[in-house]
Structure formats: C-alpha cells, structure tokens
XYZ file of C-alpha atoms in Angstrom:
609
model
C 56.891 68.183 247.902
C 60.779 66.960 247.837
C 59.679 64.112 249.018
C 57.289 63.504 246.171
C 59.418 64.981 243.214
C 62.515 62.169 244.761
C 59.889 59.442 245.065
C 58.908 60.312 241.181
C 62.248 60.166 240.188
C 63.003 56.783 241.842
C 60.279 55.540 240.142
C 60.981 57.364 237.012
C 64.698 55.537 237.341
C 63.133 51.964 237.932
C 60.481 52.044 235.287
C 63.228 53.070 232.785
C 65.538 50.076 234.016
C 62.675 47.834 233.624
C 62.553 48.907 229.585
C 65.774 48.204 229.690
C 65.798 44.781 230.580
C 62.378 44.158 228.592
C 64.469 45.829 225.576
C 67.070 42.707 226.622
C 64.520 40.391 225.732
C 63.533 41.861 222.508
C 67.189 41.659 221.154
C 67.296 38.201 222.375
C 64.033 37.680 220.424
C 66.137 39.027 217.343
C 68.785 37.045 217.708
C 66.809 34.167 217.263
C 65.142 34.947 214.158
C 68.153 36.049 212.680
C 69.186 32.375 213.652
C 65.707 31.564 211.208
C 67.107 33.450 207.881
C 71.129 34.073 207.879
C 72.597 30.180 208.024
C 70.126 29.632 205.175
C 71.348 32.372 202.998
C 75.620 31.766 203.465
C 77.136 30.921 200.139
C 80.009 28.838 201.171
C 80.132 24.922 200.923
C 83.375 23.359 201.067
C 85.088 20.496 202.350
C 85.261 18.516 204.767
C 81.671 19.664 206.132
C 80.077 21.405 203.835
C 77.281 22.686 205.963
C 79.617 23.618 208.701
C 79.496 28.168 208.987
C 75.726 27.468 208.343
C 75.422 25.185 211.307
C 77.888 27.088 213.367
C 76.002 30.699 212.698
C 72.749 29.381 214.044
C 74.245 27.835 217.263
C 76.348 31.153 217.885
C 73.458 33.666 217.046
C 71.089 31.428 219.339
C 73.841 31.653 222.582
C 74.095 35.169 221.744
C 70.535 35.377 222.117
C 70.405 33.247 225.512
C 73.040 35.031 227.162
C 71.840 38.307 226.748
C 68.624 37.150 228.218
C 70.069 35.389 231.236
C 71.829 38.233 231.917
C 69.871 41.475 231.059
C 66.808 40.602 231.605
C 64.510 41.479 234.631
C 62.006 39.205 236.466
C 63.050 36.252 234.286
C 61.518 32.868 234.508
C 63.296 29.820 232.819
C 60.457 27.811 230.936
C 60.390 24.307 230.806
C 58.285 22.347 228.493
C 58.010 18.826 228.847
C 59.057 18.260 225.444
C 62.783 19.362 226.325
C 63.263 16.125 228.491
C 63.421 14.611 224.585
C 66.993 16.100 223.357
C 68.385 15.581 227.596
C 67.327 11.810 227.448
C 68.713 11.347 224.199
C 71.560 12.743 225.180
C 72.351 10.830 227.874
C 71.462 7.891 225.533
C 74.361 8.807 223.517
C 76.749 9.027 226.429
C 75.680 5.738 227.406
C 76.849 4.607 224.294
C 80.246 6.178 224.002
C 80.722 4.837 227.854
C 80.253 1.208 225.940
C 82.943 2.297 223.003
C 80.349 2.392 220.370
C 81.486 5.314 219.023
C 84.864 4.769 216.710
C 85.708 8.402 218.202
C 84.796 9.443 221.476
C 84.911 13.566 220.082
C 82.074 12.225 217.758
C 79.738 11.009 221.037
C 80.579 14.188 222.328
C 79.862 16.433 219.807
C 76.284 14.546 219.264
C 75.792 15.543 223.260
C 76.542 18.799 222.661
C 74.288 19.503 219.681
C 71.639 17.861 221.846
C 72.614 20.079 225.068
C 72.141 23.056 222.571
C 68.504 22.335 221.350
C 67.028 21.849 224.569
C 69.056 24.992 225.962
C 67.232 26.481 222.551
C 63.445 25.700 223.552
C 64.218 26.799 227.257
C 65.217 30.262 225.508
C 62.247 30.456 223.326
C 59.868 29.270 225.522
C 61.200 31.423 228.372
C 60.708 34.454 225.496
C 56.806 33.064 225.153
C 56.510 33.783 228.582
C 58.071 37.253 228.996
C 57.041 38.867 225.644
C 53.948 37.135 224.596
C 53.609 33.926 222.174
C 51.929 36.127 219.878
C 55.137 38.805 219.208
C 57.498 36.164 219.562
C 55.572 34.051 216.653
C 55.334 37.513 214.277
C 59.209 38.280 214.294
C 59.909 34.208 213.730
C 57.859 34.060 211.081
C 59.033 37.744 209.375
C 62.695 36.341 209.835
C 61.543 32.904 208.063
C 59.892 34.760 205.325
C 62.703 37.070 204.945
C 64.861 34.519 204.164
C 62.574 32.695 202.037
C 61.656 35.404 199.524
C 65.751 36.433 199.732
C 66.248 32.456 198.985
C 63.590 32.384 196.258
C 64.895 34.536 194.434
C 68.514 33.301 194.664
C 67.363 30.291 192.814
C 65.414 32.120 190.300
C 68.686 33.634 189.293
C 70.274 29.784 189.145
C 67.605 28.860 187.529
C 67.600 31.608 184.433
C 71.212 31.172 184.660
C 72.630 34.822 186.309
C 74.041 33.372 189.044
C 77.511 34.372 187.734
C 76.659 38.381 188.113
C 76.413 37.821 191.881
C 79.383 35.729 192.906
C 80.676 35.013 195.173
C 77.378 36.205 197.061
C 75.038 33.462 195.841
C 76.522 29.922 195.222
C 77.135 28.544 192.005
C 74.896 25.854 190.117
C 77.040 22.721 188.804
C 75.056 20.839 186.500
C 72.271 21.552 184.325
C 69.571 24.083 186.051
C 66.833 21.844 184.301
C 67.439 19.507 187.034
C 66.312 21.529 189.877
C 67.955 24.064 191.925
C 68.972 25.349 195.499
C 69.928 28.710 196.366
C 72.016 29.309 198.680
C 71.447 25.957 200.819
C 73.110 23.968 197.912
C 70.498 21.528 198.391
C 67.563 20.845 196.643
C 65.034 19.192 199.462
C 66.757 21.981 202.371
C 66.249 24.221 199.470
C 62.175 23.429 199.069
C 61.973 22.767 202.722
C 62.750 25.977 203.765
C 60.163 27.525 201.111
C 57.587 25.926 202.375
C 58.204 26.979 205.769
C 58.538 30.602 204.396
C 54.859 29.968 202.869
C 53.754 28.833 206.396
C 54.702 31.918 207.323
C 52.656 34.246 204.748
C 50.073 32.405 205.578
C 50.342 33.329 209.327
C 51.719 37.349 209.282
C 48.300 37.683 206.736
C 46.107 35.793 209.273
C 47.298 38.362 211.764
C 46.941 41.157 208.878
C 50.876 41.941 209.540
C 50.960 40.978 205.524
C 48.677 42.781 203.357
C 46.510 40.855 200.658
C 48.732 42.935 197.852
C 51.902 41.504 199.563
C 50.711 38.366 200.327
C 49.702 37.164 197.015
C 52.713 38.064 194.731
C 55.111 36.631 197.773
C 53.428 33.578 197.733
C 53.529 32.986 193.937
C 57.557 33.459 194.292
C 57.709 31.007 196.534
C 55.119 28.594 194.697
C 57.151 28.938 191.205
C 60.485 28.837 193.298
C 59.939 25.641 195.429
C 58.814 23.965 191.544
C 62.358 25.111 190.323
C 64.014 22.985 193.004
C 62.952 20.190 191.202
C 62.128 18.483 195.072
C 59.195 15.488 194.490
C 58.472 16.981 198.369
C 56.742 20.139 197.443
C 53.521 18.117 196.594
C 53.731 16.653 200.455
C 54.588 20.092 201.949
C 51.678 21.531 199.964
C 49.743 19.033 201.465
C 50.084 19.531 204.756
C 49.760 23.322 204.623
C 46.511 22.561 202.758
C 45.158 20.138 205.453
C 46.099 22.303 208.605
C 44.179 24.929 207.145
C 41.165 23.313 206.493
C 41.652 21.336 210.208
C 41.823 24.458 212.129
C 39.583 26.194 210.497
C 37.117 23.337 211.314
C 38.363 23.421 215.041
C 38.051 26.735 215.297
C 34.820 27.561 214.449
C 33.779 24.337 216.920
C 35.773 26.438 218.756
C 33.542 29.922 218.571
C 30.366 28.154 218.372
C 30.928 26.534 221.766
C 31.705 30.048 222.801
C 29.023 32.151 221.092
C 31.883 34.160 219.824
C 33.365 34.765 216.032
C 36.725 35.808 216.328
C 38.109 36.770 212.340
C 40.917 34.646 211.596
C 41.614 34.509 207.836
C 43.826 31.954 207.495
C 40.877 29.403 209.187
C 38.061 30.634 206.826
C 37.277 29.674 203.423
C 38.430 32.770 202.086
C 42.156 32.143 202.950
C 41.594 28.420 201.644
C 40.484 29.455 198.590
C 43.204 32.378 198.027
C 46.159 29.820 198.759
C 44.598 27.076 195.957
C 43.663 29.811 193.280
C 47.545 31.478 193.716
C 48.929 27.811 193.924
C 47.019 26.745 190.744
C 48.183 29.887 188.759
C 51.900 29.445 190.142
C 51.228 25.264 188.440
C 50.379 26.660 185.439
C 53.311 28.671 185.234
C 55.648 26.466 186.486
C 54.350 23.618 184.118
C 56.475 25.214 181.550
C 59.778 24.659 182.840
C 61.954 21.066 182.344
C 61.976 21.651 186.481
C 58.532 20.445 186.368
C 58.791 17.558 184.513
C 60.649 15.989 187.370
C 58.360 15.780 190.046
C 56.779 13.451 188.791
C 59.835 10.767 188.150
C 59.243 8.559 191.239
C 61.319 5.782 190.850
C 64.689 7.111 191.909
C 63.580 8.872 194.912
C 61.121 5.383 195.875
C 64.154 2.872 195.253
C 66.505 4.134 196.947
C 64.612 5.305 200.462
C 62.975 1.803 200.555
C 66.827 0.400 200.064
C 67.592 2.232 202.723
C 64.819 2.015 205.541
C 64.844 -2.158 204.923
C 68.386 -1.796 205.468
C 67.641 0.017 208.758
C 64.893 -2.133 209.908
C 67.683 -4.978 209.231
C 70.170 -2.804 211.897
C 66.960 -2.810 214.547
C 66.058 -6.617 213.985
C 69.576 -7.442 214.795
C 70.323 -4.627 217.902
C 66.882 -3.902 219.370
C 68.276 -2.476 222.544
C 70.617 0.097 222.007
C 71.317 -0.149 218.043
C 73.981 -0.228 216.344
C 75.843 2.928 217.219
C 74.919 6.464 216.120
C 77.888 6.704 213.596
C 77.771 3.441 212.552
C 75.322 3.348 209.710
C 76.731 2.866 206.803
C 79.543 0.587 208.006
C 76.681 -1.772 208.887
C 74.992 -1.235 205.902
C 77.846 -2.087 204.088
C 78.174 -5.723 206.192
C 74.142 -6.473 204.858
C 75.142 -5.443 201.283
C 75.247 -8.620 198.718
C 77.328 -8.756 195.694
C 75.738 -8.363 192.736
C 72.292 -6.754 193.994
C 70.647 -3.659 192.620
C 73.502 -0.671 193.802
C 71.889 2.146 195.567
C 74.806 3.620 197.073
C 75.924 4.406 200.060
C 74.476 6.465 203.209
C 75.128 7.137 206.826
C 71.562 7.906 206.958
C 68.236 6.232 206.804
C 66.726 9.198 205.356
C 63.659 8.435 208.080
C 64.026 9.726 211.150
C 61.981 6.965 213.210
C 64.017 4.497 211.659
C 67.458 5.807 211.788
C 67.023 6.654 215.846
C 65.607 2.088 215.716
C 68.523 1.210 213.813
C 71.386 3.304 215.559
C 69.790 3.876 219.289
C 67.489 0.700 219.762
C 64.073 1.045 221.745
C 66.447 2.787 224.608
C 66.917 5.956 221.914
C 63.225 5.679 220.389
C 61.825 5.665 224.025
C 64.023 8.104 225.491
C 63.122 10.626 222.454
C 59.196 9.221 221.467
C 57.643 9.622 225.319
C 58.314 12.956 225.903
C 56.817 13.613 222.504
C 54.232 11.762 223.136
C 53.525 13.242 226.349
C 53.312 16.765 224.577
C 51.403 15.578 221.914
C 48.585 14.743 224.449
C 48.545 17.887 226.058
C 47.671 19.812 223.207
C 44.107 18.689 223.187
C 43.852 21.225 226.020
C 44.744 24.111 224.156
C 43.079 26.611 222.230
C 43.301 26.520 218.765
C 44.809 29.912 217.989
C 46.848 31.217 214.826
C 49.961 30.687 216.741
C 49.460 26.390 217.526
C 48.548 26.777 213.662
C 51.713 28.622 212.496
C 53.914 26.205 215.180
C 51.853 23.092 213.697
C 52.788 23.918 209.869
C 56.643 24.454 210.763
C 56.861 20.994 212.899
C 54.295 19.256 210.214
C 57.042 20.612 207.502
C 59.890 19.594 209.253
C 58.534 15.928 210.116
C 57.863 15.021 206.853
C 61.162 16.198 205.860
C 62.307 13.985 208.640
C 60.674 10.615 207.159
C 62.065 11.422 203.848
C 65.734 12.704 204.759
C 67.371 13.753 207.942
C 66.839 18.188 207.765
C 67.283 17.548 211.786
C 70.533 16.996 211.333
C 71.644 20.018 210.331
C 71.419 22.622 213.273
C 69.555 25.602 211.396
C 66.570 23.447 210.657
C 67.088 21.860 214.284
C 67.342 25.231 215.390
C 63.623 25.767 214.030
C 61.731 22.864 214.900
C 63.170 23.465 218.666
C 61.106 27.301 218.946
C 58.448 25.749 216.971
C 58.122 23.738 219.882
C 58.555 26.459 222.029
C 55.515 28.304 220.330
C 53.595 25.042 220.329
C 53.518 23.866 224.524
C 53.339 25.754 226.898
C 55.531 25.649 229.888
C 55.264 23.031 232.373
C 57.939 24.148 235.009
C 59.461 27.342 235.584
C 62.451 28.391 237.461
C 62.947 32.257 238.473
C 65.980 33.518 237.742
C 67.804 34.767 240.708
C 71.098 35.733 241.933
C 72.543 32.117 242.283
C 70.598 30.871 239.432
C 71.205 33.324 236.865
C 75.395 32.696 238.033
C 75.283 29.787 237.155
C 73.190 30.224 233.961
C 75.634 32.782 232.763
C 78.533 30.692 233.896
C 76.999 27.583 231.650
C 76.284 29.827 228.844
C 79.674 31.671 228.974
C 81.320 28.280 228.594
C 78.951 27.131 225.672
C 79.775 30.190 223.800
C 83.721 29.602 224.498
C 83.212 26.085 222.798
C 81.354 27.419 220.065
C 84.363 29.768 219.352
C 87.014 27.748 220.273
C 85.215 24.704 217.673
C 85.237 27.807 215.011
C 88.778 28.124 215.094
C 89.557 24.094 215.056
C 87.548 24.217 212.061
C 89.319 26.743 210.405
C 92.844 25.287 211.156
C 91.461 21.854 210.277
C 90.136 23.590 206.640
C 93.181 25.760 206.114
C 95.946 22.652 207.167
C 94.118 19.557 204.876
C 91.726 21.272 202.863
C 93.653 23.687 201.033
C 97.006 23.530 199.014
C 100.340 23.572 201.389
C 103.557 23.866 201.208
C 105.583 21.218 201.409
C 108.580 22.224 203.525
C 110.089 20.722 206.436
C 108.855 23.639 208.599
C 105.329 23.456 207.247
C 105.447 19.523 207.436
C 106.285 20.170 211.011
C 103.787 22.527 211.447
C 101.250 20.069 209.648
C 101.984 17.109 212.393
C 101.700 19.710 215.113
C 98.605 21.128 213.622
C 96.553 17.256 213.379
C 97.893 15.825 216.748
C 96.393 18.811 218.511
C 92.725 18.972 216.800
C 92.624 15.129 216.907
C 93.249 15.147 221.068
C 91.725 18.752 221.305
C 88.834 18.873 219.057
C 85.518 17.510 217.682
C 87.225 16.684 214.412
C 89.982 14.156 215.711
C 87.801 11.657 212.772
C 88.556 14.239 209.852
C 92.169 14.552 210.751
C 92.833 11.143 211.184
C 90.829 10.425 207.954
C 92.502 13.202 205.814
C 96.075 11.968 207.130
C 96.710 8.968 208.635
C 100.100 8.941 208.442
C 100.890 11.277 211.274
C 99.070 9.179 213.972
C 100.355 5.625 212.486
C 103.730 5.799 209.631
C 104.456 3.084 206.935
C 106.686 1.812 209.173
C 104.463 0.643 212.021
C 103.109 -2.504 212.458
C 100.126 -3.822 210.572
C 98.025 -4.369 213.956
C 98.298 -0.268 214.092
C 96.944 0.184 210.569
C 94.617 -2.051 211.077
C 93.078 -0.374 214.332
C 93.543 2.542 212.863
C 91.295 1.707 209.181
C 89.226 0.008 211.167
C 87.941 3.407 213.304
C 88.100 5.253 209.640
C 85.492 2.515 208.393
C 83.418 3.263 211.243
C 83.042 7.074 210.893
C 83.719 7.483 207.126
C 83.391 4.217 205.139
C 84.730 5.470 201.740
C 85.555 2.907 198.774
C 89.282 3.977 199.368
C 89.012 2.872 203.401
C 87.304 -0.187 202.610
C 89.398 -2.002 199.664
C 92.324 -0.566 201.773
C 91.573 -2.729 204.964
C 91.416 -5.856 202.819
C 95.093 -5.079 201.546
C 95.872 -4.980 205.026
C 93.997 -8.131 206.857
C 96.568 -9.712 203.796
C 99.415 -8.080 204.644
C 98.867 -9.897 208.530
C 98.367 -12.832 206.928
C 94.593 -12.818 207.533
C 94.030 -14.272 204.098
C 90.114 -15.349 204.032
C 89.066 -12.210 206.071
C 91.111 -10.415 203.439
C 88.991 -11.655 200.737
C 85.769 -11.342 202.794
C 86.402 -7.838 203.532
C 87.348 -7.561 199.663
C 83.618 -9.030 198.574
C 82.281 -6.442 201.152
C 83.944 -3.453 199.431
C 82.949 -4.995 196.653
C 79.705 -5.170 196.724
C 79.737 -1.310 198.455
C 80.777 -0.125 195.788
C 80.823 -2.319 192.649
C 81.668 0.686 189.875
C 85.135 1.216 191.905
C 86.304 -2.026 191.832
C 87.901 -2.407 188.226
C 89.799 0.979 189.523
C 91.592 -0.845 193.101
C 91.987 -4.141 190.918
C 95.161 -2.805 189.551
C 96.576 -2.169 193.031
C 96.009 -5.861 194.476
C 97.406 -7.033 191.197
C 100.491 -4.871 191.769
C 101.141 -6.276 195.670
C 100.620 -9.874 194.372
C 103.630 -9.135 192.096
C 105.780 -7.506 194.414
C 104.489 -10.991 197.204
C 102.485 -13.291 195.674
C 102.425 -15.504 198.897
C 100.905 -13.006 201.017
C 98.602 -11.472 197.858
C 98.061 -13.605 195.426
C 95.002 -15.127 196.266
C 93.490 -11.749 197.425
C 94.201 -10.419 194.053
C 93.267 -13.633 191.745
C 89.459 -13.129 194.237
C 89.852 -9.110 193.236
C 90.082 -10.085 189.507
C 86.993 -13.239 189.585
C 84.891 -10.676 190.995
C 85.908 -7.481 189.223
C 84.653 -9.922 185.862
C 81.763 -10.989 187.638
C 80.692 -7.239 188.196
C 81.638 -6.601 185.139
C 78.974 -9.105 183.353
C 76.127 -8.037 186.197
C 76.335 -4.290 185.510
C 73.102 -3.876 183.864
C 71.744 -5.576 186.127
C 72.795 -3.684 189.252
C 73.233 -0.432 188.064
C 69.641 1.903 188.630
C-alpha cells in the first residue's frame, strides 16, 4: 500500500511538472499575441526613426516569448517549415553584399541580418507552438490579440477623426493636418493604419467562424472597423475588402468540394453563404455611413497614389535592367534613383523604397535576392494543395493575402510588427517539414543563442536612447557636454547599428572643417548613400569644387537639382556666397546653380504634380 500511495505521488509530482511546462508554452503563446496588438497601439513617433519602440516592442515581446519556451517547456520539438529557408537565404544574401562593400555602413548590413535572423527565429517559435498546443488555440489567441488591437485602434482614430484627440494625450497621438484627409491612430500612418484594420476584420471573421465571437459582437465590431478603415482615407481598403471577399467565397467553394468528397458537412460559417452575405450587408450599411464624411471623398482620387508608384517601380525596374545579379545594394535606393532622375521631369519626390516588394528585392538584391527569397516561397506555396482547407489556412490566408498586397503597394514588411505577423501567419499556414527535439545540448545552445539575441535587443534599446537623448533633443552647449557629445557619437558609430544616424546628425566629430576635402568627400559620399537628403546632395557638389573637381561639381549640382527642384532657389544663395569669397574655384559652379535655378523656375508648372 506504501508502495502504491509513493508511486501516486510520483506521478502526482510529474503530471503537475508537465502543466507546468505546458503552462510555459501558453505564456509563450501570449507573448506573441501581445507582439500582434501593443507596437500598434504606442503613441510615440519621433526622430530619427520614428517607428523605432514600435519595432523594438515586437522583437523584445517575441524573444521573451521564445526563451521562455526553449527553456520551460517539456518534450519540445523545434519546427521547421520550409518557408523559413526564405529570411536565412536572404540573409546570407545581404552578407554577401556587405562582404563586397555595398553597404555605405557595414552596421546597416548587419542590422538587415539581424532583422532577418529574427523572423525566421519567429516562425520556428510559432510553428514549434502549432505543434505543442494545437494550430487551432494558437490561431484563436492571434486573432483575439489582432482584434484587440484593432477595435482599441479603431476607435483611436474615431476620436482623431471627430477631433477629441486632445482629451487623451499624450495616450493617443496627435493629428497634424486637417482630419478630412484621413487618419491613423496610433500607427501615425494612414495605409499601416487601414492595414492593420483589415487584418483585425480577418479576424472577426475567423473567432465567429469558430463561434468564439457571437453574432451580437460580431456585427457592431465589424461596422467599427468598416467606418474606421473609411476614415483613414487609405485608396487600399477597397483591395483589402477584396480579398477578404474572395477568400471567403474560395473556401467556401473548396470546402464544400471538400465535404462532398467526404460525405460529411462540417458547419463552418465563415465558408457558407450566410457569413458572405452578413459581411456585404454590414459592409454596405458601414458605405452608407461612411459616404458622409470628406474621408470618403478621397478614395476615389487616383491620380496621386497611381503617379507616383508607377514613378517609382519604372525607376526600380531601371535599377534591375542595369544590376541583374545582385542589385544595386539594399540601402542604395534612392541614391540611384536620384542618378536616373532628369531635370526638368514631372517631380515625384524622393524614396528609398519601391513601394513593391517584388521590385524593390529586383532592384536592390538582383535575381540572387529574388531567388534566394521567391523558391522557398514557392516551394510552400505548392505544398498547400495537400492540405485541408480548414478555418485556420483561411484565417492564415487573409492575414498573408492582406499583408501582400500591402507589400505591392508600400513596404508594411519593413517595419517589424507587421513582419512580426506575416512570419506566424506563416507559421499557421505550413506545416512543419523538419523537427528537431529539444534536448539537453540542444536546448543549451538554444538558450545560449536566445540569451544573446535578447542582450542585443537591450543593449540596441539603450544606443537608441543615447543616440535620441544626445542629437535629438536640445543640449547644452558646454565644454563638458561637448565632450560628452564626441564621446557619446564615436562610441554608437563603432558600437552600434546607428553609426549612419550619428554620422549624419554630426559630421563634424568624425571629419572637422579643418580636414582635407578627400575626408569630406568620403565622408558625404557614405551620407548620400544611406540618407540622400537635399542638404547632403547640393553639399557634395560644393565640395567636388572645393577639390577642384569643377565639371563633376556641376554634374552632381544638376543631379541635386533635379532631386529636388523646389530646394534649389533656397542652396542658390550659398554657391553664390563661395563664388564671392573664390570665384576661381566657384564661380562657374554657382553661374550653373543660377542658369538652372531660372530654368526650374520657368518649368514649375510643368513639373510640379
């Protein structure tokens, strides 16, 4: 009987352990869809990256979430799906390229690995979560996070929109500009702003489908976010709306094939005509609604939006023609787009994107990027014909649909909290194709790995925050805080990701008035390659004059020029004062500077939009 009653307890001990360690994976689980609601709902933007605590919030909730997995959890298996070889190759893509100095800053190549090392650790995490709690719970608490944060968000810009913002500063961020235009919560963008909506929607639909949303929820929640992705003003609702419309109608199709090949009716309401129906009637009475505000009216104002995306992907197409290999370098965009610009064309501005994500990876990675990233796609892609269509692959589908078109309209993958989403979208989507059990020397060296990504993550926190409080804010201007300044940049530029910001917000530490013009030079001409501002750019032409370099001044003039033809009259003074202080060495840069500042002057209806 002792024997039995000690045996019991044993067990008792080992079963409790076991919920333990389970109860590790559920808080992991949570810190991932926290990682899907709080970076979308922080109020502060400022300089130099606006979307920095955002971005850093979902990387550090998601290695919270991974390490207390690796660690706590019992009877692990690390879940591979195929598509994770996308992010590794191109990574390694990118270090190929800083390896070649294509990069103007080395901390920038690294920074792009890292962000790349972090999404594929991210669908390893969630996928490995699939596995150990079930796609089906893992999908429910993703999608209540996302539509947590997307009702929260809605209503945000509902108050920025009827203008009572003010009453909750500092909590919700403030509109600048007329609201008529469009708003954007908390995201302080409009297109994030509707982007995130719609994925919110995507999620109503699914938590009803699995009757986690009642039909009295359901349809008030989804007018909010109906009436509140219209307030954005964003021309991509209608293509968001589109999609959603179209998945529903193709699964529902594929899932009745489905049961009928089965003999079996399994109730799904999002894939019957029901749920098709509900969506359109509560969209069409949100239209009607929304047709009432100024919002509205801009939707349907093409021409902006059309112009200046075709300006831009024929400009990128331009950047693949000439580097079909390996591109033009991933931070390198606009200062090539700037060498293609002609003076005197229609002025779209300036971008370091190609606000398409197929053509941006051509024109700055070549076929080696588009391969390295497009076959393992592809490769996933193809296995999903095997799979049963179930509400999760639908609820997956809508996010990555979503997200995609985003994609070939802007660059939302860019930013790590929508990054962050399409990577356990993916998760939810493909099922693993390798699996590694976590054991003692395995889960050491996991920990180890993750232990030093969350180190980096802090340690880039604080850079940030000495880079922000040193150039961003106002100083003192003592010797002691001078000293402190030059102490301050030299260490986050060898030390840091940001060794581009410092060097841009104060080049005077790293090269004085007093050096030689070869210095400036190499030092403007890494600037122009990670930040090619007006200021950089009519700068370096002073300075190919000041070394005597007299035609590639006024070459490099025309290109600033034509970069930016509305600043022009302003730097015009500035040659004109150095050609009276040394007409020799300026004066034909600035007699060029004032031919084409009148020349501008006389095209400017013609080039302006």
């Amino acid at each position: 009987m002792q024997k039995i009653i000690v045996h019991a307890q044993e067990k008792s001990a080992i079963n409790n352990a076991d919920i333990v360690k389970s109860f590790a994976a559920l808080i992991s689980l949570c810190m991932l869809s926290l990682m899907a609601c709080l970076p979308f709902l922080l109020p502060v933007h400022v300089d130099p990256i606006p979307s920095f605590y955002s971005e850093w919030w979902a990387v550090f909730l998601s290695l919270v979430g991974a390490l207390i997995l690796v660690l706590f959890s019992s009877k692990l298996k690390l879940a591979f799906p195929a598509v994770t070889l996308a992010p590794i190759a191109l990574a390694i893509v990118v270090a190929l390229q800083v390896n070649l100095g294509m990069f103007a800053y080395r901390a920038s190549g690294f920074f792009l690995i890292a962000n790349l090392g972090w999404v594929a650790l991210l669908i390893v995490v969630a996928s490995s979560l699939c596995e150990k709690l079930g796609t089906k719970k893992t999908a429910v608490f993703l999608a209540t996070s996302i539509l947590f944060g997307g009702v929260l968000t809605s209503v945000i810009g509902c108050l920025q929109a009827f203008g009572l913002h003010h009453y909750f500063a500092p909590w919700v961020t403030p509109i600048l500009g007329p609201t008529g235009v469009g708003v954007y919560g908390n995201l302080a963008q409009q297109n994030h702003f509707a982007n995130y909506l719609a994925l919110a929607l995507a999620s109503a639909l699914y938590l009803h489908a699995n009757v986690v949303l009642s039909l009295r929820k359901f349809i008030p929640i989804v007018l909010l976010l109906i009436v509140s992705a219209i307030l954005s003003g964003s021309r991509s609702i209608w293509l968001y709306f589109a999609i959603l419309s179209g998945l529903l109608i193709l699964f529902r199709r594929a899932h009745n094939k489905e049961n009928a090949m089965q003999e079996t009716q399994k109730p799904r309401r999002h894939l019957t005509r029901r749920g098709i129906t509900l969506v359109c009637v509560v969209g069409l009475v949100a239209l009607i609604f929304a047709s009432q505000l100024p919002q509205f009216q801009r939707l349907f104002q093409l021409n902006e939006t059309l112009g200046s995306r075709a300006f831009l992907w024929r400009h990128a197409v331009d950047m693949f023609v000439a580097h079909p290999i390996l591109g033009v370098g991933f931070d390198a965009f606009a200062f090539n787009l700037i060498g293609q610009l002609q003076l005197g064309a229609k002025y779209w501005g300036i971008d370091q994107f190609a606000h398409n994500l197929i053509l941006q990876l051509l024109a700055v990675s070549g076929m080696l990027g588009m391969s390295a990233f497009l076959l393992p796609v592809l490769f996933s892609i193809r296995r999903q014909r095997q799979l049963a269509f179930t509400a999760e692959r639908f609820f997956a589908t809508c996010l990555i649909g979503i997200l995609i078109m985003h994609s070939l309209l802007e660059q939302p993958l860019f930013f790590t909290y929508f990054l962050g989403l399409a990577g356990i979208a993916v998760a939810l989507l493909e099922p693993a194709r390798w699996r590694l059990p976590l054991g003692g020397v395995t889960r050491l060296c996991a920990s180890a790995f993750l232990f030093f990504a969350m180190l980096l993550t802090l340690k880039t926190m604080a850079d940030y925050l000495a880079l922000e409080e040193t150039f961003y804010t106002q100083q003192q201007f003592s010797d002691q805080a001078l000293q402190q300044r030059e102490l301050t940049a030299k260490n986050l530029y060898q030390n840091s990701f940001f060794s581009p910001y410092v060097e841009l917000a104060a080049p005077e530490i790293f090269v004085s008035n007093e050096a030689s013009v070869k210095e400036k030079l190499a030092l403007n001409l890494r600037v122009r390659h990670f930040a090619p501002t007006a200021e950089v750019e009519f700068r370096h032409a002073a300075l190919l004059a000041e070394d005597n370099q007299i035609d590639a001044a006024i070459a490099q003039f025309k290109r600033a020029a034509a970069a930016y033809p509305y600043e022009t009259n302003n730097y015009l003074a500035r040659f004109q004062m150095l050609a009276e202080s040394d007409f020799a060495r300026y004066g034909r840069l600035a007699e060029f500077a004032q031919q084409t500042a009148a020349r501008l002057n006389q095209l400017a209806p013609k080039i302006s939009q």
